[in-house]
mmCIF file of C-alpha atoms in Angstrom:
data_model
loop_
_atom_site.group_PDB
_atom_site.id
_atom_site.type_symbol
_atom_site.label_atom_id
_atom_site.label_comp_id
_atom_site.label_asym_id
_atom_site.label_seq_id
_atom_site.Cartn_x
_atom_site.Cartn_y
_atom_site.Cartn_z
ATOM 1 C CA UNK A 1 0.193 0.117 0.073
ATOM 2 C CA UNK A 2 1.611 3.402 -0.656
ATOM 3 C CA UNK A 3 -1.657 5.244 -0.339
ATOM 4 C CA UNK A 4 -2.213 8.535 2.075
ATOM 5 C CA UNK A 5 -4.527 7.889 4.795
ATOM 6 C CA UNK A 6 -7.038 11.040 5.463
ATOM 7 C CA UNK A 7 -4.228 12.689 8.407
ATOM 8 C CA UNK A 8 -1.066 11.896 5.724
ATOM 9 C CA UNK A 9 -2.880 14.888 3.398
ATOM 10 C CA UNK A 10 -2.128 18.670 4.129
ATOM 11 C CA UNK A 11 -4.311 21.107 1.896
ATOM 12 C CA UNK A 12 -2.231 23.741 -0.471
ATOM 13 C CA UNK A 13 0.394 20.488 -1.024
ATOM 14 C CA UNK A 14 0.705 19.205 -4.541
ATOM 15 C CA UNK A 15 1.876 15.540 -5.163
ATOM 16 C CA UNK A 16 3.536 15.104 -8.563
ATOM 17 C CA UNK A 17 3.410 11.240 -9.863
ATOM 18 C CA UNK A 18 6.205 10.162 -11.737
ATOM 19 C CA UNK A 19 4.623 7.558 -13.564
ATOM 20 C CA UNK A 20 3.407 9.465 -17.567
ATOM 21 C CA UNK A 21 2.280 7.355 -20.395
ATOM 22 C CA UNK A 22 2.285 7.608 -23.569
ATOM 23 C CA UNK A 23 -0.597 7.167 -25.257
ATOM 24 C CA UNK A 24 -1.186 5.205 -28.311
ATOM 25 C CA UNK A 25 -3.876 4.937 -31.202
ATOM 26 C CA UNK A 26 -4.608 1.709 -29.972
ATOM 27 C CA UNK A 27 -5.517 2.580 -26.223
ATOM 28 C CA UNK A 28 -7.769 5.063 -27.764
ATOM 29 C CA UNK A 29 -9.557 2.535 -29.650
ATOM 30 C CA UNK A 30 -9.771 0.051 -27.386
ATOM 31 C CA UNK A 31 -11.726 2.767 -24.885
ATOM 32 C CA UNK A 32 -13.679 4.077 -27.525
ATOM 33 C CA UNK A 33 -15.123 0.023 -27.973
ATOM 34 C CA UNK A 34 -15.418 -0.781 -24.929
ATOM 35 C CA UNK A 35 -17.836 2.359 -23.775
ATOM 36 C CA UNK A 36 -19.926 1.764 -27.211
ATOM 37 C CA UNK A 37 -18.076 5.616 -28.191
ATOM 38 C CA UNK A 38 -18.026 5.530 -31.877
ATOM 39 C CA UNK A 39 -17.110 9.283 -32.176
ATOM 40 C CA UNK A 40 -15.637 9.990 -35.956
ATOM 41 C CA UNK A 41 -13.654 13.300 -34.165
ATOM 42 C CA UNK A 42 -11.663 9.788 -31.985
ATOM 43 C CA UNK A 43 -12.144 7.050 -34.536
ATOM 44 C CA UNK A 44 -12.011 8.232 -38.197
ATOM 45 C CA UNK A 45 -8.746 9.616 -39.800
ATOM 46 C CA UNK A 46 -10.800 11.279 -42.507
ATOM 47 C CA UNK A 47 -13.128 13.195 -40.585
ATOM 48 C CA UNK A 48 -11.363 14.603 -38.220
ATOM 49 C CA UNK A 49 -8.960 15.490 -40.605
ATOM 50 C CA UNK A 50 -11.512 17.804 -42.577
ATOM 51 C CA UNK A 51 -11.965 19.024 -38.521
ATOM 52 C CA UNK A 52 -9.212 22.506 -36.932
ATOM 53 C CA UNK A 53 -7.376 19.719 -35.326
ATOM 54 C CA UNK A 54 -6.267 18.259 -38.041
ATOM 55 C CA UNK A 55 -6.030 14.864 -36.764
ATOM 56 C CA UNK A 56 -7.859 12.299 -34.274
ATOM 57 C CA UNK A 57 -8.456 13.380 -31.071
ATOM 58 C CA UNK A 58 -7.479 11.365 -27.904
ATOM 59 C CA UNK A 59 -11.205 10.595 -26.006
ATOM 60 C CA UNK A 60 -11.263 13.027 -23.388
ATOM 61 C CA UNK A 61 -12.423 10.669 -20.179
ATOM 62 C CA UNK A 62 -9.688 8.229 -21.020
ATOM 63 C CA UNK A 63 -7.711 11.531 -20.636
ATOM 64 C CA UNK A 64 -9.594 11.660 -17.589
ATOM 65 C CA UNK A 65 -9.435 7.546 -16.865
ATOM 66 C CA UNK A 66 -5.769 7.874 -17.044
ATOM 67 C CA UNK A 67 -5.143 10.519 -15.119
ATOM 68 C CA UNK A 68 -6.622 9.260 -11.699
ATOM 69 C CA UNK A 69 -5.350 5.836 -12.537
ATOM 70 C CA UNK A 70 -1.102 7.526 -12.796
ATOM 71 C CA UNK A 71 -2.653 9.127 -9.301
ATOM 72 C CA UNK A 72 -3.832 6.354 -7.312
ATOM 73 C CA UNK A 73 -0.117 5.038 -5.991
ATOM 74 C CA UNK A 74 0.913 8.889 -4.496
ATOM 75 C CA UNK A 75 -3.331 9.351 -2.737
ATOM 76 C CA UNK A 76 -5.093 6.911 -2.489
ATOM 77 C CA UNK A 77 -3.345 3.811 -3.442
ATOM 78 C CA UNK A 78 -5.362 0.941 -0.274
ATOM 79 C CA UNK A 79 -6.815 3.907 2.022
ATOM 80 C CA UNK A 80 -10.036 4.543 0.243
ATOM 81 C CA UNK A 81 -13.696 3.845 0.633
ATOM 82 C CA UNK A 82 -14.688 5.224 -1.861
ATOM 83 C CA UNK A 83 -14.795 7.836 -4.391
ATOM 84 C CA UNK A 84 -17.327 10.462 -4.202
ATOM 85 C CA UNK A 85 -17.699 12.851 -7.043
ATOM 86 C CA UNK A 86 -15.418 14.257 -9.957
ATOM 87 C CA UNK A 87 -16.687 17.239 -10.703
ATOM 88 C CA UNK A 88 -15.902 20.795 -12.229
ATOM 89 C CA UNK A 89 -13.959 18.719 -15.137
ATOM 90 C CA UNK A 90 -11.918 20.801 -18.410
ATOM 91 C CA UNK A 91 -10.572 19.902 -21.316
ATOM 92 C CA UNK A 92 -8.979 23.112 -22.451
ATOM 93 C CA UNK A 93 -6.897 21.592 -24.521
ATOM 94 C CA UNK A 94 -7.303 18.576 -26.783
ATOM 95 C CA UNK A 95 -4.684 15.545 -26.476
ATOM 96 C CA UNK A 96 -2.833 13.147 -29.661
ATOM 97 C CA UNK A 97 -1.876 9.817 -30.415
ATOM 98 C CA UNK A 98 1.672 9.974 -28.978
ATOM 99 C CA UNK A 99 1.121 12.519 -26.296
ATOM 100 C CA UNK A 100 2.613 11.639 -22.995
ATOM 101 C CA UNK A 101 0.692 13.270 -20.077
ATOM 102 C CA UNK A 102 1.643 13.700 -16.641
ATOM 103 C CA UNK A 103 -0.385 14.505 -13.679
ATOM 104 C CA UNK A 104 -0.138 16.322 -10.361
ATOM 105 C CA UNK A 105 -2.753 16.882 -7.693
ATOM 106 C CA UNK A 106 -3.199 19.718 -5.383
ATOM 107 C CA UNK A 107 -5.360 18.799 -2.061
ATOM 108 C CA UNK A 108 -7.964 22.010 -2.243
ATOM 109 C CA UNK A 109 -10.110 20.400 1.249
ATOM 110 C CA UNK A 110 -9.908 17.842 3.882
ATOM 111 C CA UNK A 111 -12.834 17.225 6.982
ATOM 112 C CA UNK A 112 -13.117 14.725 9.164
ATOM 113 C CA UNK A 113 -16.503 13.014 8.774
ATOM 114 C CA UNK A 114 -19.371 12.888 11.481
ATOM 115 C CA UNK A 115 -18.164 9.884 12.816
ATOM 116 C CA UNK A 116 -14.583 10.951 12.840
ATOM 117 C CA UNK A 117 -13.886 8.184 11.757
ATOM 118 C CA UNK A 118 -13.032 8.753 8.476
ATOM 119 C CA UNK A 119 -11.619 11.927 5.961
ATOM 120 C CA UNK A 120 -13.258 13.767 3.359
ATOM 121 C CA UNK A 121 -10.341 14.628 1.320
ATOM 122 C CA UNK A 122 -10.391 16.923 -2.136
ATOM 123 C CA UNK A 123 -8.008 16.800 -4.753
ATOM 124 C CA UNK A 124 -7.572 19.496 -8.167
ATOM 125 C CA UNK A 125 -6.070 17.394 -10.707
ATOM 126 C CA UNK A 126 -4.064 18.336 -13.772
ATOM 127 C CA UNK A 127 -3.180 17.057 -16.581
ATOM 128 C CA UNK A 128 -0.315 18.036 -18.897
ATOM 129 C CA UNK A 129 1.236 16.507 -22.308
ATOM 130 C CA UNK A 130 5.046 16.758 -22.509
ATOM 131 C CA UNK A 131 4.442 20.218 -24.307
ATOM 132 C CA UNK A 132 3.142 21.408 -20.851
ATOM 133 C CA UNK A 133 -0.286 22.058 -22.477
ATOM 134 C CA UNK A 134 -2.823 21.515 -19.611
ATOM 135 C CA UNK A 135 -4.912 18.950 -21.663
ATOM 136 C CA UNK A 136 -7.674 17.896 -18.390
ATOM 137 C CA UNK A 137 -8.655 19.081 -15.044
ATOM 138 C CA UNK A 138 -11.132 18.678 -12.145
ATOM 139 C CA UNK A 139 -10.620 17.998 -8.797
ATOM 140 C CA UNK A 140 -11.721 14.456 -6.699
ATOM 141 C CA UNK A 141 -13.362 13.916 -3.641
ATOM 142 C CA UNK A 142 -12.692 10.673 -1.486
ATOM 143 C CA UNK A 143 -13.917 8.791 1.267
ATOM 144 C CA UNK A 144 -10.320 8.041 3.208
ATOM 145 C CA UNK A 145 -9.497 5.933 6.047
ATOM 146 C CA UNK A 146 -7.741 7.272 9.253
ATOM 147 C CA UNK A 147 -4.728 5.315 10.339
ATOM 148 C CA UNK A 148 -6.164 4.664 13.620
ATOM 149 C CA UNK A 149 -9.378 3.460 12.351
ATOM 150 C CA UNK A 150 -7.783 1.274 9.238
ATOM 151 C CA UNK A 151 -8.146 -2.807 9.319
ATOM 152 C CA UNK A 152 -4.143 -3.977 10.890
#
């Protein structure tokens, strides 16, 4: 287990996640297939070539899902009770096949639950490409274990 217990999160702290991922055409195709999203902007090179982007875009939900996965080891691996919400999702710039993304999470709020046995932690997650373009950002709120109440 590498995640943080509620007590270990500090409001204002930014966690730079070390893992990165280069997104392939296959990644995007498989995600679209699994989610039954057949938007031609993600899958059809001819269609996408005639848009303002000039090529296919990576599915934004894949980018967001990948960002959550990348962030888990340093935030909630083994210490989470539940993901409570994903809010204020934005995709200010597109992601293309071959882009490498990196992720950082900034703790923006935390509070104990009414029973005092767990805590709610909110993080602002930012996703950047290899060129430092911000391509996705969102708030992730989790219900986190407190160390003293975790199972031994």
